[in-house]
Amino acid sequence: MSNAQPPQASFWNDTGRSGIAAWIFSTDHKRIGLLYLYSTFGFFLTGVLLGLLLRIELIAPGRTIVGPQTYNALFTVHGVVMIFLFILPSFPGAFGNLVMPIQVGARDVAFPRLNLLSWWLYIIGAVIVLVSLFTGGGAPDTGWTFYVPFSARTGTNVSLAVFGVFIIGFSAILTGLNFITTIHRLRAPGMTWDRLPLFTWSLYATAWVQVLATPILAITLVLVMAERLLGTGLFDPARGGDPLMYQHLFWIYSHPAVYIMILPAMGVISDIIPVFSRKPIFGYKMIAFSSLAIAAAGSLVWGHHMFTSGMSDTAVLVFSFLTFIVAIPSAIKVFNWVSTLYRGSISLEAPMLFALSFILLFSIGGLSGLILGAAATDVHVHDTHFVVGHFHYVMFGGSGFAFFAAMHYWLPKFYGRRYAEKPALLAWALMFTGFNLLYFTMQVLGMKGMPRRYYDYLPEFASLNLLATVGSWILAAGLVIMLVNLFRGLRGGVPFEGNPWGGATLEWSVATPPPTENFEEEPLVTHGPYDFEGMGKP
Amino acid sequence: MNEHHIISYRKLTGIWLVLLLLTALTVAITRVELGGYKVLAALTIACAKAGLVIAFFMHMKYEGRLLRWLLFLALLTLAIFIGLTFFDVLYR
Ligand code: HEM
């Protein structure tokens, strides 16, 4: 594709409206993507602040900065913000919107207005969650899982918080619907299913989970509200209800939801690794297939959160078995990425460093997940800091680091300017070090028996907790450097032109920043997404 | 496939009556001691009712193949979800 086209109006300039209305009422998928980016990332930073407060409280035994009730509220809000306001909506909402339509060769998503509605629903839900923190009985203190019977009885403002999350659920369902339709109907000529970039494949699998699983969360949350407001007794054994039913319902959604968090992250990694190894991806079909397999099998393993809950032993056996099955497609991906690296000509730039650390951190998280998936070992570490370490490894070390990789990889394309490389590497190094210091220590603490969700602990855990808290500061320092560098670079850095990394997917063939309608004329796709030799040819 | 199929009032009323009848049945069987089968009975009646609503009130009986498949997929997912919980409920 030649670069000799006349300059096109980029999506930054070309608007009918002015001021903020040009953004919050825009139906352009790129603008909506950036809206999602700013809003979800804003919540991420909020969540980080809360996380740092948690760690400061845990720096020494006894009360340090907050008492038990505040601590309960802090970890609840930290969890709710990170899960429902950051990591679930961020990948599909931000990078899905920014990149996917261009990757399939479309001008926009299938339903642009619905897309805008999704963002609005997200914002409305988020505002309701925020309001719930300061009204009624105060911030919820149930943990992000809202387990009954406590969530049905606590005096804090659970009803409103749960209602906010309910609304955000609709946003996710609509985004999923939109993406499925876009990927089915709007692919450019020549963009066959086996030429679909793996990021798009992963979004496709994710979208199905969003559509099929999110309604169950919505129903569950309505039931909690009914229990609180109407006293239905659904979860109350004294009145014929079953508290375990709540846990089933909650995890029927929330376990697949962790695949909404990790699948697109894996997609990002599958797109970045080949570009920075200058080698076609190894096992394209298996990676695409394993996304679907993870989405399908991952929907059937929710019971592994309930091994110690008093669920029947038969169910423990079945769910433990199913859990081990999900490990297979996940391992397929890891092995394929590593095989892609093998004998590639690797260049260690910022996106690649984040991608490589994803592989390591995700593997640690995934393998510690097997310890939890085996019922015998889970009984010992259930509800300890081992679990907290485990899910931060997958959600933060996995999805979070993939999000940073995506920011360094794709944002210059959309802003037309780039960040400085050296500070990016420094930020990465600090974050990687701090991350492992923080969460590996947590896993050790958990093995030694420190329970989660307590503001206090036995004196023998003191030195390791101090270490973890110091780790959280190193991590935070890295984050600050990364942010400042990105912010300065994307606003005033050196211009980013053409296709400096040599990506072969369609988003690298359009102008930088992309024009409003993405393509001058409908593209004709003649080569696969990782065919670096074929991309130069017409 | 896309033409508008109109269901007569008579048919709709008939289905509504059947739904009411099934509801009455649901209430009635709570008074009979069925042991472990009470869940099965309740679910069977609920499925029959949902089936009627989907087929006639939601027009699925007259829709094209694609829509039916999509609905089937969603229902299958739901059935698997509910089905798996029985490993817990039945063996507790
Ligand atoms: C600097 C970053 C972060 C720090 C310092 C941090 C710290 C913590 C700590 C100390 C806890 C455990 C509280 C306890 O059980 O006593 C916790 C819980 C949690 N964190 Fe983080 N975290 C960070 C980032 C994240 C990210 C990026 C995510 C998700 C994407 C996340 C999701 C969660 C969740 C879901 C919980 C469980 C809350 C609950 O028990 O209900 N955290 N975090």
XYZ file of C-alpha atoms and ligand atoms in Angstrom:
673
model
C 0.000 0.000 0.000
C 1.460 3.313 -0.986
C 1.766 6.309 1.271
C 1.326 8.777 -1.572
C -2.315 9.506 -0.852
C -3.435 13.098 -0.336
C -3.516 14.045 3.335
C -6.765 12.942 4.898
C -8.545 14.641 7.735
C -7.651 12.683 10.844
C -10.347 11.734 13.291
C -8.996 14.357 15.669
C -9.961 17.299 13.467
C -12.918 16.179 11.514
C -16.000 16.918 13.590
C -19.336 18.563 13.184
C -19.549 19.516 16.849
C -17.317 21.512 19.089
C -15.929 21.231 22.574
C -16.709 18.299 24.764
C -19.872 17.464 22.812
C -17.640 16.452 19.901
C -16.465 13.644 22.145
C -19.252 12.537 24.410
C -21.806 12.467 21.592
C -19.502 11.157 18.903
C -20.327 7.827 17.314
C -16.832 7.415 15.860
C -15.418 4.182 17.249
C -12.013 5.803 17.745
C -13.395 8.651 19.817
C -15.508 6.245 21.840
C -12.421 4.108 22.285
C -10.514 7.071 23.674
C -13.429 7.975 25.945
C -13.298 4.458 27.317
C -9.537 4.694 27.632
C -9.667 7.881 29.690
C -12.532 6.774 31.875
C -11.383 3.227 32.570
C -7.806 4.338 33.121
C -9.003 7.053 35.482
C -10.694 4.371 37.545
C -7.567 2.245 37.384
C -5.614 5.060 39.002
C -8.305 5.449 41.653
C -8.089 1.737 42.324
C -4.300 1.931 42.568
C -4.560 4.656 45.201
C -6.932 2.499 47.226
C -4.588 -0.478 46.805
C -1.674 1.582 48.074
C -3.743 2.580 51.110
C -4.469 -1.105 51.774
C -0.777 -1.836 51.645
C 0.072 1.049 53.969
C -2.391 -0.289 56.514
C -0.678 -3.672 56.254
C 2.847 -2.269 56.593
C 2.905 -3.204 60.290
C 0.691 -5.274 62.581
C -2.100 -3.518 64.406
C -3.909 -0.407 63.339
C -1.741 1.795 61.129
C -3.919 4.251 59.240
C -7.450 2.821 59.225
C -9.627 0.660 61.427
C -11.351 -2.603 60.475
C -14.540 -1.094 59.056
C -12.688 1.341 56.813
C -10.343 -1.420 55.715
C -13.323 -3.578 54.728
C -14.749 -0.715 52.707
C -11.365 0.001 51.118
C -10.763 -3.493 49.781
C -14.365 -3.752 48.631
C -14.221 -0.515 46.697
C -10.727 -1.349 45.410
C -12.030 -4.678 44.097
C -15.246 -3.270 42.636
C -13.446 -0.395 40.922
C -10.679 -2.578 39.525
C -12.975 -5.337 38.293
C -16.164 -3.649 37.168
C -14.930 -0.176 36.321
C -11.460 -0.921 34.991
C -10.466 -4.325 33.786
C -13.778 -5.675 32.456
C -14.754 -2.685 30.299
C -11.254 -1.477 29.463
C -10.057 -3.941 26.840
C -13.171 -4.266 24.696
C -14.149 -0.656 25.368
C -10.826 1.057 24.800
C -8.640 -1.043 22.511
C -11.468 -3.125 21.085
C -13.115 0.058 19.908
C -9.942 1.773 18.790
C -8.396 -1.070 16.864
C -10.846 -3.828 16.011
C -12.924 -2.075 13.309
C -9.730 -1.032 11.518
C -8.283 -4.523 11.881
C -11.247 -6.058 10.089
C -11.241 -3.326 7.445
C -14.480 -1.592 8.473
C -15.358 2.095 8.718
C -16.897 1.722 12.127
C -18.593 -0.885 14.291
C -21.893 -2.328 13.121
C -24.032 -0.177 15.433
C -22.207 3.096 16.142
C -25.027 4.622 18.196
C -25.389 1.530 20.302
C -21.670 1.820 20.852
C -22.083 5.322 22.238
C -24.964 4.102 24.391
C -22.655 1.426 25.820
C -20.223 4.090 26.951
C -23.006 6.160 28.462
C -24.399 3.175 30.334
C -20.922 2.499 31.622
C -20.562 6.064 32.852
C -24.027 6.114 34.419
C -23.307 2.829 36.196
C -19.939 4.122 37.361
C -21.480 7.313 38.735
C -24.080 5.267 40.626
C -21.337 3.124 42.134
C -19.490 6.275 43.171
C -22.627 7.796 44.675
C -23.193 4.610 46.664
C -19.910 5.171 48.453
C -21.038 8.376 50.064
C -24.743 7.878 50.598
C -26.971 5.556 52.590
C -25.018 3.526 55.099
C -21.700 4.360 53.410
C -19.321 2.409 51.204
C -20.114 -1.322 50.859
C -17.980 -3.581 53.027
C -18.816 -7.011 51.624
C -15.838 -7.601 49.367
C -16.311 -7.271 45.616
C -18.123 -10.637 45.611
C -21.180 -9.380 47.581
C -21.639 -12.766 49.268
C -24.873 -13.417 51.119
C -25.887 -13.590 53.925
C -23.657 -10.649 54.839
C -24.534 -8.586 51.781
C -28.226 -9.061 52.550
C -27.791 -7.798 56.106
C -25.025 -5.217 56.206
C -26.151 -1.676 56.824
C -23.842 -0.260 54.160
C -25.098 0.902 50.795
C -24.896 -2.417 48.964
C -28.183 -2.010 47.080
C -27.090 1.072 45.182
C -23.593 -0.211 44.440
C -25.056 -3.431 43.103
C -27.493 -1.442 40.980
C -24.601 0.487 39.438
C -22.829 -2.737 38.555
C -26.115 -4.013 37.095
C -26.199 -1.076 34.671
C -22.566 -1.535 33.715
C -23.529 -5.114 32.827
C -25.849 -3.831 30.123
C -23.038 -1.786 28.688
C -20.956 -4.965 28.406
C -23.768 -6.936 26.766
C -24.299 -4.227 24.139
C -20.587 -3.965 23.391
C -20.445 -7.743 22.960
C -23.414 -7.723 20.611
C -21.894 -4.914 18.602
C -18.539 -6.638 18.236
C -19.992 -10.009 17.262
C -22.045 -8.350 14.544
C -19.128 -6.229 13.357
C -16.801 -9.195 13.059
C -19.416 -11.268 11.251
C -20.763 -8.658 8.873
C -18.241 -5.889 8.293
C -15.049 -7.677 7.347
C -13.457 -6.195 4.234
C -13.225 -8.315 1.077
C -10.424 -10.815 1.483
C -10.553 -10.654 5.291
C -11.371 -14.314 5.725
C -11.694 -15.870 9.163
C -8.174 -17.247 8.893
C -6.801 -13.780 8.151
C -8.421 -12.200 11.151
C -5.796 -10.733 13.491
C -5.603 -12.669 16.745
C -6.585 -9.627 18.789
C -9.853 -9.530 16.873
C -10.275 -13.266 17.326
C -9.863 -12.863 21.054
C -12.399 -10.037 21.122
C -14.793 -12.262 19.247
C -14.526 -15.003 21.870
C -14.791 -12.372 24.605
C -17.894 -10.872 23.060
C -19.714 -14.188 23.253
C -18.883 -14.465 26.928
C -20.109 -10.917 27.471
C -23.394 -11.665 25.761
C -24.055 -15.059 27.300
C -22.726 -14.662 30.843
C -23.406 -11.048 31.821
C -27.209 -11.485 32.043
C -26.618 -13.976 34.842
C -24.738 -11.355 36.831
C -27.604 -8.956 36.236
C -30.117 -11.500 37.521
C -27.966 -12.318 40.543
C -27.626 -8.691 41.502
C -31.360 -8.163 41.134
C -31.876 -11.086 43.494
C -29.565 -9.482 46.069
C -31.527 -6.260 45.789
C -34.781 -8.217 46.153
C -33.385 -9.946 49.202
C -32.422 -6.634 50.780
C -35.420 -4.560 49.823
C -38.235 -7.109 49.726
C -36.883 -9.770 52.067
C -37.581 -12.582 49.604
C -35.639 -15.177 51.590
C -34.157 -16.735 48.457
C -30.780 -17.163 50.099
C -31.997 -17.614 53.663
C -32.023 -21.253 54.809
C -34.432 -20.457 57.616
C -37.023 -19.719 54.963
C -36.193 -22.472 52.514
C -33.546 -20.507 50.638
C -29.979 -21.545 49.883
C -26.973 -19.276 50.481
C -24.853 -21.448 48.220
C -27.193 -20.644 45.356
C -25.880 -17.103 45.531
C -22.301 -18.290 45.204
C -23.228 -20.476 42.242
C -25.022 -17.642 40.494
C -22.300 -15.127 41.225
C -19.498 -17.311 39.955
C -21.438 -18.595 36.939
C -20.917 -15.064 35.725
C -17.793 -13.985 37.486
C -15.616 -16.837 36.474
C -16.289 -16.416 32.753
C -15.776 -12.732 33.476
C -12.133 -13.362 34.279
C -11.878 -14.570 30.696
C -13.359 -11.275 29.550
C -10.346 -9.782 31.299
C -7.666 -12.138 30.058
C -8.707 -13.162 26.528
C -8.281 -9.746 24.886
C -5.014 -9.399 26.789
C -3.839 -12.637 25.203
C -4.963 -11.239 21.868
C -2.792 -8.154 22.330
C 0.185 -10.348 23.134
C -0.468 -12.518 20.073
C -0.386 -9.380 17.916
C 2.716 -7.850 19.487
C 5.024 -10.872 19.770
C 5.260 -11.628 16.015
C 5.814 -7.965 15.122
C 8.762 -7.607 17.479
C 10.191 -11.015 16.576
C 9.848 -10.326 12.848
C 8.359 -13.766 12.436
C 4.870 -15.026 11.633
C 2.988 -16.244 14.676
C 3.489 -19.905 15.455
C 0.246 -21.916 15.358
C -2.203 -19.205 14.282
C -5.147 -21.572 14.094
C -4.499 -23.102 17.483
C -4.280 -19.681 19.129
C -7.552 -18.618 17.556
C -9.153 -21.912 18.462
C -7.840 -21.849 22.011
C -9.534 -18.475 22.546
C -12.854 -20.110 21.773
C -11.940 -23.160 23.844
C -11.032 -20.985 26.820
C -14.265 -19.050 26.469
C -16.315 -22.265 26.326
C -14.499 -24.377 28.919
C -13.866 -21.373 31.158
C -17.598 -20.937 31.511
C -17.919 -24.314 33.207
C -15.431 -24.045 36.041
C -17.031 -21.582 38.435
C -17.357 -24.167 41.207
C -13.630 -23.967 41.950
C -14.313 -20.799 43.926
C -16.531 -22.827 46.237
C -14.468 -25.849 47.254
C -14.591 -24.914 50.934
C -18.126 -23.575 50.928
C -19.894 -26.804 51.842
C -20.758 -27.716 48.276
C -21.127 -31.474 47.627
C -17.975 -33.550 47.165
C -19.179 -34.714 43.759
C -19.377 -31.126 42.607
C -15.888 -30.462 43.979
C -14.579 -33.361 41.909
C -16.369 -32.286 38.721
C -15.328 -28.642 38.960
C -11.762 -29.492 39.864
C -11.546 -31.704 36.789
C -13.058 -29.053 34.523
C -10.629 -26.477 35.915
C -7.671 -28.534 34.839
C -9.131 -28.708 31.334
C -8.959 -24.919 30.936
C -5.258 -25.077 31.639
C -4.765 -26.847 28.300
C -5.821 -24.092 25.870
C -4.065 -21.528 28.073
C -0.853 -23.530 27.889
C -1.283 -23.871 24.115
C -1.098 -20.116 23.851
C 1.949 -19.802 26.062
C 3.819 -22.486 24.126
C 2.871 -20.886 20.812
C 4.136 -17.479 21.889
C 7.392 -18.992 23.033
C 7.691 -20.903 19.764
C 7.105 -17.667 17.879
C 10.031 -16.124 19.726
C 12.284 -19.042 18.892
C 14.874 -17.893 16.344
C 13.025 -14.678 15.703
C 14.959 -11.450 15.428
C 13.684 -9.989 18.653
C 13.772 -6.279 19.344
C 13.199 -5.344 22.950
C 11.196 -2.171 22.692
C 8.650 -1.086 25.284
C 5.599 -2.949 23.895
C 7.639 -6.114 23.583
C 9.024 -5.885 27.118
C 5.535 -5.582 28.519
C 4.410 -8.462 26.310
C 7.259 -10.703 27.416
C 6.646 -9.938 31.069
C 3.007 -10.777 30.461
C 4.025 -14.301 29.476
C 6.036 -14.767 32.656
C 3.582 -13.139 35.056
C 0.587 -14.811 33.495
C 2.312 -18.174 33.725
C 3.065 -17.671 37.413
C -0.533 -16.624 37.958
C -1.878 -19.507 35.913
C 0.262 -22.133 37.612
C -0.618 -20.861 41.069
C -4.189 -21.152 39.838
C -3.686 -24.877 39.468
C -2.731 -25.070 43.132
C -6.089 -23.482 43.863
C -7.861 -25.614 41.285
C -6.767 -28.825 42.971
C -9.270 -29.223 45.776
C -6.798 -30.843 48.189
C -4.373 -27.917 48.148
C -7.056 -25.285 47.846
C -8.463 -26.205 51.247
C -5.202 -24.984 52.796
C -4.745 -21.727 50.936
C -8.345 -20.724 50.334
C -9.030 -17.146 51.470
C -5.392 -16.455 52.235
C -3.053 -13.913 50.681
C -1.979 -16.698 48.340
C -5.235 -16.139 46.490
C -4.726 -12.381 46.488
C -1.259 -12.916 45.003
C -2.655 -15.369 42.445
C -5.336 -13.138 41.031
C -3.148 -10.057 40.940
C -0.655 -12.101 38.912
C -3.307 -12.943 36.328
C -5.329 -9.736 36.407
C -2.590 -7.189 36.928
C 0.529 -9.047 35.749
C -1.559 -10.530 32.949
C -4.307 -8.179 31.810
C -2.781 -5.046 33.348
C 0.635 -5.496 31.764
C -1.016 -6.392 28.452
C -2.955 -3.156 28.734
C 0.308 -1.252 29.169
C 1.757 -3.168 26.219
C -1.237 -2.142 24.126
C -0.860 1.484 25.233
C 2.752 1.566 24.091
C 1.988 -0.313 20.908
C -1.185 1.311 19.605
C -1.576 4.719 21.191
C 1.180 6.403 19.129
C -0.756 5.277 16.062
C -3.831 7.126 17.258
C -2.135 10.231 18.623
C 0.425 10.570 15.856
C 3.158 11.211 18.414
C 5.269 8.869 20.419
C 6.676 8.552 23.904
C 10.374 8.485 24.716
C 11.825 5.004 24.768
C 14.269 5.263 27.698
C 11.797 6.378 30.371
C 9.426 3.696 29.077
C 12.068 1.042 29.710
C 12.847 2.468 33.142
C 9.155 2.478 34.020
C 8.844 -1.095 32.862
C 11.825 -2.217 34.934
C 10.499 -0.543 38.089
C 7.012 -1.904 37.621
C 8.223 -5.399 36.936
C 10.456 -5.401 40.020
C 7.903 -3.808 42.299
C 5.176 -6.069 41.029
C 7.003 -9.269 41.858
C 8.208 -7.973 45.191
C 4.634 -7.119 46.113
C 2.714 -10.108 44.893
C 5.210 -12.919 45.178
C 5.620 -11.924 48.798
C 1.853 -12.048 49.173
C 1.832 -15.592 47.864
C 4.487 -16.610 50.368
C 2.512 -14.939 53.143
C -0.555 -16.865 52.082
C 1.333 -20.144 52.121
C 2.364 -19.312 55.665
C -1.280 -18.830 56.546
C -2.010 -15.112 56.460
C -5.731 -14.732 55.674
C -7.055 -12.136 53.239
C -9.481 -9.316 54.020
C -8.130 -8.512 57.506
C -6.660 -5.164 58.521
C -4.415 -6.805 61.101
C -2.171 -9.884 61.287
C 0.052 -11.898 63.595
C 3.470 -10.371 64.371
C 5.332 -13.214 62.631
C 4.125 -11.911 59.240
C 5.510 -8.423 59.849
C 8.766 -8.437 57.862
C 7.270 -9.955 54.733
C 4.400 -7.478 54.835
C 6.856 -4.614 55.075
C 8.613 -6.017 52.005
C 5.354 -6.228 50.085
C 4.446 -2.657 50.923
C 7.839 -1.430 49.744
C 7.194 -3.390 46.549
C 3.910 -1.536 46.088
C 5.814 1.773 46.232
C 8.334 0.676 43.606
C 5.432 -0.431 41.436
C 3.698 2.900 41.934
C 6.875 4.815 41.071
C 7.121 2.887 37.801
C 3.479 3.618 37.053
C 3.973 7.338 37.579
C 6.979 7.412 35.248
C 5.067 5.450 32.621
C 2.111 7.792 32.814
C 4.113 10.992 32.687
C 6.106 9.628 29.776
C 3.010 8.573 27.866
C 1.212 11.800 28.611
C 4.092 13.999 27.527
C 4.997 11.852 24.557
C 1.523 11.504 23.118
C 0.889 15.229 23.436
C 4.178 16.734 22.448
C 6.594 13.957 21.534
C 8.294 13.293 18.229
C 5.856 12.581 15.402
C 5.025 8.952 14.882
C 4.757 8.162 11.225
C 3.974 5.255 8.995
C 4.665 1.823 10.299
C 7.917 1.933 12.274
C 7.498 -1.510 13.812
C 6.425 -3.149 10.580
C 3.087 -4.540 11.694
C 1.208 -6.421 8.976
C -2.322 -5.981 10.322
C -4.593 -3.443 8.647
C -4.379 -0.705 11.279
C -0.774 -0.151 10.225
C -1.786 0.456 6.606
C -3.936 3.528 7.268
C -2.744 7.085 7.800
C -1.468 8.193 11.226
C -3.645 9.252 13.027
C -6.375 7.311 11.227
C -8.887 9.327 9.194
C -12.475 9.542 10.416
C -13.690 6.784 8.143
C -10.478 4.782 8.556
C -10.027 3.867 4.892
C -10.137 6.063 1.791
C -11.689 3.185 -0.082
C -12.640 -0.261 1.042
C -9.413 -2.220 1.506
C -8.802 -5.486 -0.271
C -6.985 -7.893 1.993
C -4.405 -9.987 0.210
C -2.278 -11.413 2.986
C -2.529 -12.827 6.483
C -2.134 -10.714 9.632
C 1.417 -11.887 10.334
C 2.620 -12.304 6.772
C 5.482 -9.823 6.939
C 6.754 -10.813 3.519
C 3.396 -10.590 1.789
C 2.569 -7.144 3.144
C 4.922 -5.249 0.854
C 3.329 -6.734 -2.230
C 0.210 -5.221 -3.737
C -39.204 -15.748 6.379
C -39.518 -12.047 7.010
C -43.221 -11.711 6.390
C -45.274 -10.703 9.340
C -47.046 -13.655 10.802
C -50.177 -12.756 12.655
C -51.422 -15.039 15.385
C -55.141 -14.948 15.991
C -56.535 -13.617 19.263
C -58.187 -16.908 19.827
C -54.904 -18.768 19.710
C -53.187 -16.231 21.931
C -55.953 -16.413 24.490
C -55.777 -20.180 24.391
C -52.064 -20.119 25.134
C -52.597 -17.636 27.908
C -55.133 -19.965 29.488
C -52.717 -22.881 29.244
C -50.088 -20.726 30.954
C -52.506 -19.923 33.762
C -53.311 -23.585 34.108
C -49.642 -24.478 34.358
C -49.186 -21.790 36.981
C -52.012 -23.297 38.986
C -50.358 -26.678 38.606
C -47.081 -25.269 39.947
C -48.875 -24.041 43.034
C -50.811 -27.282 43.380
C -47.794 -29.575 43.366
C -46.144 -27.701 46.211
C -48.831 -29.313 48.376
C -47.929 -32.815 47.266
C -44.944 -34.506 48.922
C -42.617 -35.317 46.027
C -39.276 -35.417 47.834
C -36.334 -34.890 45.500
C -38.610 -34.794 42.486
C -40.150 -31.475 43.396
C -37.349 -29.574 41.688
C -37.707 -31.694 38.597
C -41.450 -31.157 38.490
C -41.155 -27.409 38.998
C -38.456 -27.109 36.338
C -40.435 -29.178 33.839
C -43.481 -26.997 34.216
C -41.371 -23.838 34.047
C -39.712 -25.070 30.853
C -43.043 -25.866 29.274
C -44.278 -22.378 30.089
C -41.139 -20.705 28.821
C -41.384 -22.805 25.665
C -44.915 -21.599 24.988
C -43.981 -17.973 25.572
C -40.939 -18.222 23.328
C -42.717 -20.081 20.540
C -45.853 -17.984 20.328
C -45.575 -14.715 22.222
C -42.014 -14.180 21.052
C -42.813 -15.500 17.574
C -39.928 -17.926 17.548
C -42.089 -20.565 15.886
C -42.291 -18.348 12.815
C -38.732 -17.002 12.695
C -35.862 -17.961 10.448
C -33.193 -20.505 11.185
C -30.487 -18.078 12.329
C -32.560 -16.538 15.092
C -33.699 -19.920 16.266
C -30.130 -21.128 16.423
C -29.008 -18.104 18.380
C -31.798 -18.590 20.863
C -31.046 -22.272 21.069
C -27.411 -21.490 21.832
C -28.372 -19.149 24.650
C -30.813 -21.668 26.098
C -28.299 -24.472 25.791
C -25.756 -22.394 27.697
C -28.296 -21.736 30.395
C -29.242 -25.416 30.546
C -25.594 -26.405 30.959
C -25.122 -23.826 33.707
C -28.164 -24.999 35.604
C -27.344 -28.631 34.867
C -23.888 -28.353 36.425
C -25.307 -26.994 39.673
C -27.087 -30.309 40.105
C -23.760 -31.957 40.839
C -23.948 -29.885 43.988
C -27.644 -29.848 44.825
C -28.318 -33.548 44.236
C -25.261 -34.872 46.056
C -25.048 -32.487 48.964
C -0.657 -0.882 42.840
C -1.607 -1.694 42.552
C -2.375 -2.568 43.534
C -2.195 -2.761 44.888
C -1.153 -2.142 45.795
C -3.200 -3.711 45.320
C -3.337 -4.177 46.617
C -4.316 -5.045 47.050
C -4.394 -5.639 48.357
C -3.387 -5.411 49.467
C -5.499 -6.426 48.394
C -5.937 -7.363 49.501
C -6.765 -6.839 50.590
C -7.020 -7.939 51.571
O -7.515 -9.019 51.195
O -6.741 -7.733 52.768
C -6.146 -6.318 47.113
C -7.327 -6.959 46.778
C -7.859 -6.966 45.495
N -7.303 -6.390 44.363
Fe -5.659 -5.224 44.304
N -3.954 -4.070 44.231
C -3.484 -3.396 43.127
C -3.953 -3.497 41.831
C -5.040 -4.262 41.437
C -5.479 -4.460 40.078
C -4.815 -3.857 38.846
C -6.591 -5.249 40.132
C -7.478 -5.779 39.018
C -7.365 -5.554 37.795
C -6.856 -5.548 41.524
C -7.919 -6.309 41.985
C -8.141 -6.662 43.296
C -9.283 -7.418 43.767
C -10.437 -7.951 42.906
C -9.117 -7.600 45.146
C -10.041 -8.371 46.083
C -10.921 -7.460 46.858
C -11.753 -8.253 47.793
O -11.187 -9.004 48.614
O -12.997 -8.144 47.708
N -5.881 -4.947 42.290
N -5.396 -5.479 46.312
